Coordinates of C-alpha atoms in Angstrom, one line a residue:
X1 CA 0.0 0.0 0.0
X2 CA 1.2 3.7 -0.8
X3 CA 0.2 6.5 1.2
X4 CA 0.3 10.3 0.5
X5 CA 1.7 12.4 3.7
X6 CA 1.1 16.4 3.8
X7 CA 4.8 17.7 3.4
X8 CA 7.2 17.6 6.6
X9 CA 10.0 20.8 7.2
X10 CA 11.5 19.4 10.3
X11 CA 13.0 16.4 9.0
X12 CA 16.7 16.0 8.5
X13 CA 19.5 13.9 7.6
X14 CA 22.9 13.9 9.9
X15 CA 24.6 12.2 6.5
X16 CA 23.4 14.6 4.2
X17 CA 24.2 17.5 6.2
X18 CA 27.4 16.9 8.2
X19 CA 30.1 18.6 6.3
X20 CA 32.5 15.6 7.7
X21 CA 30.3 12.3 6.7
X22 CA 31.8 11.1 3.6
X23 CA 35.3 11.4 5.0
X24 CA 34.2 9.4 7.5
X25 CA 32.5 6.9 6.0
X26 CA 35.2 6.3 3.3
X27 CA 37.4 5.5 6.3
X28 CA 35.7 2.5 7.3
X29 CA 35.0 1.7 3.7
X30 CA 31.6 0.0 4.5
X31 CA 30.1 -2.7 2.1
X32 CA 26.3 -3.8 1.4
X33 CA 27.4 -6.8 3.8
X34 CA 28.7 -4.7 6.7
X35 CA 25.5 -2.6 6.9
X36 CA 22.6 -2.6 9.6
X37 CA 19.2 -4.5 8.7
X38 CA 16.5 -2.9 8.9
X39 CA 13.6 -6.1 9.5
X40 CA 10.4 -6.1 8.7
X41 CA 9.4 -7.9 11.4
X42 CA 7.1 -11.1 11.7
X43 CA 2.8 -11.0 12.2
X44 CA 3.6 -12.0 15.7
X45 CA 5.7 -9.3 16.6
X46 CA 4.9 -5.4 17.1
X47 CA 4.5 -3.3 14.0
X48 CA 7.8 -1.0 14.2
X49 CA 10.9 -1.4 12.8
X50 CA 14.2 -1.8 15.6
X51 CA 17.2 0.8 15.0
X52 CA 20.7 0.3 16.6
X53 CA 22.7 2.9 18.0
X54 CA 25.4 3.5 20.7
X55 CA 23.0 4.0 23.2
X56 CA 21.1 0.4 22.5
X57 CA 18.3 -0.6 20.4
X58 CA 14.9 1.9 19.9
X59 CA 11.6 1.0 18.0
X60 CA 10.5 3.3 15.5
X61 CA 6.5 3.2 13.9
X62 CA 7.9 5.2 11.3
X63 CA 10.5 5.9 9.8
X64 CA 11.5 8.9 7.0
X65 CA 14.5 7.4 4.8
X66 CA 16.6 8.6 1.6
X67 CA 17.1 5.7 -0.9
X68 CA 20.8 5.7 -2.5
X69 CA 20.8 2.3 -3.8
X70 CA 18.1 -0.1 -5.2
X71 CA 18.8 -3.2 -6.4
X72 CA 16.9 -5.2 -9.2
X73 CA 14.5 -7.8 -8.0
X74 CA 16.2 -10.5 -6.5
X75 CA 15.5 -14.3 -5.7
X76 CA 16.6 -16.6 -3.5
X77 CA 15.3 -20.4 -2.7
X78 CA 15.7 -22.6 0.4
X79 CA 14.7 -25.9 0.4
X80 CA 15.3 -26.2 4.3
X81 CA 13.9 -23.4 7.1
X82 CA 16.3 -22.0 9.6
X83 CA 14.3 -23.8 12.2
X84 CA 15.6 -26.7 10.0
X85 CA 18.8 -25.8 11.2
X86 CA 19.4 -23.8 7.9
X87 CA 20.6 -20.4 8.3
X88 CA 23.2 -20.2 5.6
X89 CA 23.2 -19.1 2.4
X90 CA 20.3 -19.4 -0.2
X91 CA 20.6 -23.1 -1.9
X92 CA 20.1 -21.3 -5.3
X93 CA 20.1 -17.5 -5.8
X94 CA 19.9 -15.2 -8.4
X95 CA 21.4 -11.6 -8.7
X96 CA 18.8 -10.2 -11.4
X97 CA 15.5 -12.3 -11.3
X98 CA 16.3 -13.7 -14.2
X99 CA 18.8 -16.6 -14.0
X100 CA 19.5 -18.8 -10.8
X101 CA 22.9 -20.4 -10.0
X102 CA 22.5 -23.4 -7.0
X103 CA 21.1 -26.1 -6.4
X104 CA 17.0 -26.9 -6.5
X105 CA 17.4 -31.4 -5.9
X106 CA 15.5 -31.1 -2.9
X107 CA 16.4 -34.8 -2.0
X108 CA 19.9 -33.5 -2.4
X109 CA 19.8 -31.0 -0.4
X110 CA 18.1 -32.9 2.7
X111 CA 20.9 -35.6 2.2
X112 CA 24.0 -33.6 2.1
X113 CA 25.4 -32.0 5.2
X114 CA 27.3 -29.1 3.8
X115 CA 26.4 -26.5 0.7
X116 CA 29.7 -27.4 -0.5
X117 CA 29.1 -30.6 -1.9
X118 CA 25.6 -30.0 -3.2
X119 CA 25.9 -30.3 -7.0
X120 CA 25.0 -26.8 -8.7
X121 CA 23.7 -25.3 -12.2
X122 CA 22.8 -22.4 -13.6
X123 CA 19.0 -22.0 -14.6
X124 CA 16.2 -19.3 -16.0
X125 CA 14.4 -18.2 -13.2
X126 CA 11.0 -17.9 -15.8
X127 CA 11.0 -22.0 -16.4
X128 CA 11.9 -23.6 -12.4
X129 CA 9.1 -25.0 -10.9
X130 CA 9.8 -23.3 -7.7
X131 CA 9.1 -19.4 -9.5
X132 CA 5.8 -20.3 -9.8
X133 CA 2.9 -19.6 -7.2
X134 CA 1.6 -22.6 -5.5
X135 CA 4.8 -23.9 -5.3
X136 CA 5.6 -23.0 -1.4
X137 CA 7.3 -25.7 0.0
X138 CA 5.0 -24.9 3.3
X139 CA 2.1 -25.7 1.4
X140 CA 0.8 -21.9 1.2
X141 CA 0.2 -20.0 -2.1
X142 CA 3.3 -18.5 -2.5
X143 CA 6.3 -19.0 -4.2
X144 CA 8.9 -21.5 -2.6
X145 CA 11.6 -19.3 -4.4
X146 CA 11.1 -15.7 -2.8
X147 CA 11.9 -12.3 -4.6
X148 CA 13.0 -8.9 -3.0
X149 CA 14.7 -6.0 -3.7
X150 CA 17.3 -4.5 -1.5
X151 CA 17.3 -0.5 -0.7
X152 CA 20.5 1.1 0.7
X153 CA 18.5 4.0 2.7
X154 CA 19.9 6.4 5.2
X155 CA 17.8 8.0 7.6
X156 CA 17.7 10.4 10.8
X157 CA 21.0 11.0 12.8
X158 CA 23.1 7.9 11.6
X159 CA 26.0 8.6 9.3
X160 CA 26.0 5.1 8.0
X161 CA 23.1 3.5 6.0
X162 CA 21.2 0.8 6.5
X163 CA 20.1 -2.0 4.3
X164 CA 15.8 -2.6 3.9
X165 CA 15.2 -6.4 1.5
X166 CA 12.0 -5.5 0.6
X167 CA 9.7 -8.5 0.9
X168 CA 7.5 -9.9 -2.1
X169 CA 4.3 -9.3 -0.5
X170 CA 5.4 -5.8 -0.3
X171 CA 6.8 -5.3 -4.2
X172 CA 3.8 -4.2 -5.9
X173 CA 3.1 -1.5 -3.1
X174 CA 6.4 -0.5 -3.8
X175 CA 6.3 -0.4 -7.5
X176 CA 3.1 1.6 -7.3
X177 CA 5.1 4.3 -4.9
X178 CA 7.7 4.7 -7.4
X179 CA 5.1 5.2 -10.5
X180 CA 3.1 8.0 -8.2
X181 CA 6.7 9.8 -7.8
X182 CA 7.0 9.3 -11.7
X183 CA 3.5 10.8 -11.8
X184 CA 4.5 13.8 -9.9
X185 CA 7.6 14.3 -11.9
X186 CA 9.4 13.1 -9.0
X187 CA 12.6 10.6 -8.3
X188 CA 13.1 8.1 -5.8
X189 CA 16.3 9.0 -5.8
X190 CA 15.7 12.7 -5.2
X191 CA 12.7 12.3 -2.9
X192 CA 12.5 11.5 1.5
X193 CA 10.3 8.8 2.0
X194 CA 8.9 7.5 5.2
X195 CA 8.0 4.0 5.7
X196 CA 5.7 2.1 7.7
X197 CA 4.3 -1.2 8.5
X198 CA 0.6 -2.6 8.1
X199 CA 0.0 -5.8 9.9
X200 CA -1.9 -8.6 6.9
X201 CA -3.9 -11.7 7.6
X202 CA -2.2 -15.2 6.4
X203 CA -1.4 -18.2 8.0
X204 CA 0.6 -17.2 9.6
X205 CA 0.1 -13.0 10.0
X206 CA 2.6 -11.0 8.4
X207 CA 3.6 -7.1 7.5
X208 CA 3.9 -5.3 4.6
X209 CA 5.7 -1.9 4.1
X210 CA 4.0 1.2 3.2
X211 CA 5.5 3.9 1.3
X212 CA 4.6 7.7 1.4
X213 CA 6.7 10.9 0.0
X214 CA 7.6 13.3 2.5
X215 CA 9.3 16.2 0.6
X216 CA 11.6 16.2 -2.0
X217 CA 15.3 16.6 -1.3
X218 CA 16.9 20.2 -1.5
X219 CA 19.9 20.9 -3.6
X220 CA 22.9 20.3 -1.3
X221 CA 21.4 17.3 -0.1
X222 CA 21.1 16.1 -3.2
X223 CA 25.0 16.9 -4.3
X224 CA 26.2 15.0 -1.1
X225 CA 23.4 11.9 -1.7
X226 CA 25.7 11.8 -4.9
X227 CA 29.0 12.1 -3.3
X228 CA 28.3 9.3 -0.4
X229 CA 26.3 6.7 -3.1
X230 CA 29.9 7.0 -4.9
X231 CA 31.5 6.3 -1.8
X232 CA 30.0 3.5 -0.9
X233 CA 30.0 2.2 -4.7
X234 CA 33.7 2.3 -4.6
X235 CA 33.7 0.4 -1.4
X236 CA 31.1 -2.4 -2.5
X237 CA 34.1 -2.9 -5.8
X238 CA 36.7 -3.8 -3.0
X239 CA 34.7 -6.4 -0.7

């Protein structure tokens, strides 16, 4: 769901106004892996998204963000649940939504003890079996091999960004966001956006994220958004 929110002049970003951010944030040369999470959290939890800090955790309902990166949609496929005992890497994956590298032999997978030995190949995400809804390995309507997109966002008074993986349940909301901004002559890119949660009925409950444009950026913040994607585009080439 997208939202339209009467225009905020209070709001401001540490990282896009402190003269001294990108000097410090080349120093510690950050990469998409070393970021924060932001969570959507589960249906049985509270609907606010948990921010670390120095001074300890805090819970936020919303939460007005600047997007410098998105990625395309994504995909990645377990055959086995953390509370399997699986909480490594996705048995296949795929970078672009389009082709998957991994391995999708379920029996293989349940009989092998590492990822290491499983016995990988490289297929189009449009013809496997688990892209397709229904195929949910739970049983539910979904899709057993889930898509996202990944935001690189900074928000409020932290220098660093965080990283958001956008859920599927929540593309199409975010899809239609970007098209209104499009609509208003408007870029993501360019724009502060505050997010939110809405709490949806499934088995079991789950959140989605709202979207809603807050104002659009002002010049200088805009020229230093540029400088600090840079930045951390540089650094992501190193890792």
């Amino acid at each position: 769901m997208t939202k339209e929110l009467s225009k905020k002049t209070g709001n401001s970003f540490l990282s896009l106004t402190d003269p001294e951010a990108a000097a410090m944030i080349a120093e510690v040369q950050p990469t998409p892996a070393d970021l924060q999470k932001l969570v959507v959290p589960s249906g049985s939890g509270g609907a606010a998204f948990v921010i670390e800090s120095l001074d300890g955790e805090r819970f936020e309902k919303t939460l007005d963000v600047v997007v410098a990166y998105e990625s395309p949609i994504e995909r990645s496929f377990y055959a086995t649940g953390i509370d399997e005992g699986d909480g490594g890497p996705p048995h296949c994956s795929s970078s672009d939504g389009r082709n998957g590298f991994g391995c999708r032999d379920i029996d293989a997978i349940h009989a092998s003890n590492s990822h290491d030995d499983l016995p990988t190949t490289e297929q189009e995400c449009s013809g496997c079996a688990f892209s397709k809804f229904g195929s949910d390995l739970g049983g539910g309507k979904g899709q057993a091999c889930k898509q996202r997109v990944r935001l690189v966002i900074f928000s409020g008074d932290a220098l660093l960004p965080m990283v958001l993986q956008v859920p599927a349940a929540t593309l199409k909301a975010f899809k239609q966001y970007k098209m209104k901004l499009v609509n208003g002559r408007k870029r993501l890119s360019r724009s502060v956006t505050q997010l939110s949660l809405a709490k949806q009925s499934g088995s079991p409950d789950y959140y989605t994220v709202e979207f809603g444009f807050v104002r659009d950026l002002t010049e200088d913040e805009t020229g230093r958004l540029a400088e600090l994607s840079g930045i951390l585009a540089d650094a992501a080439k190193t890792a």
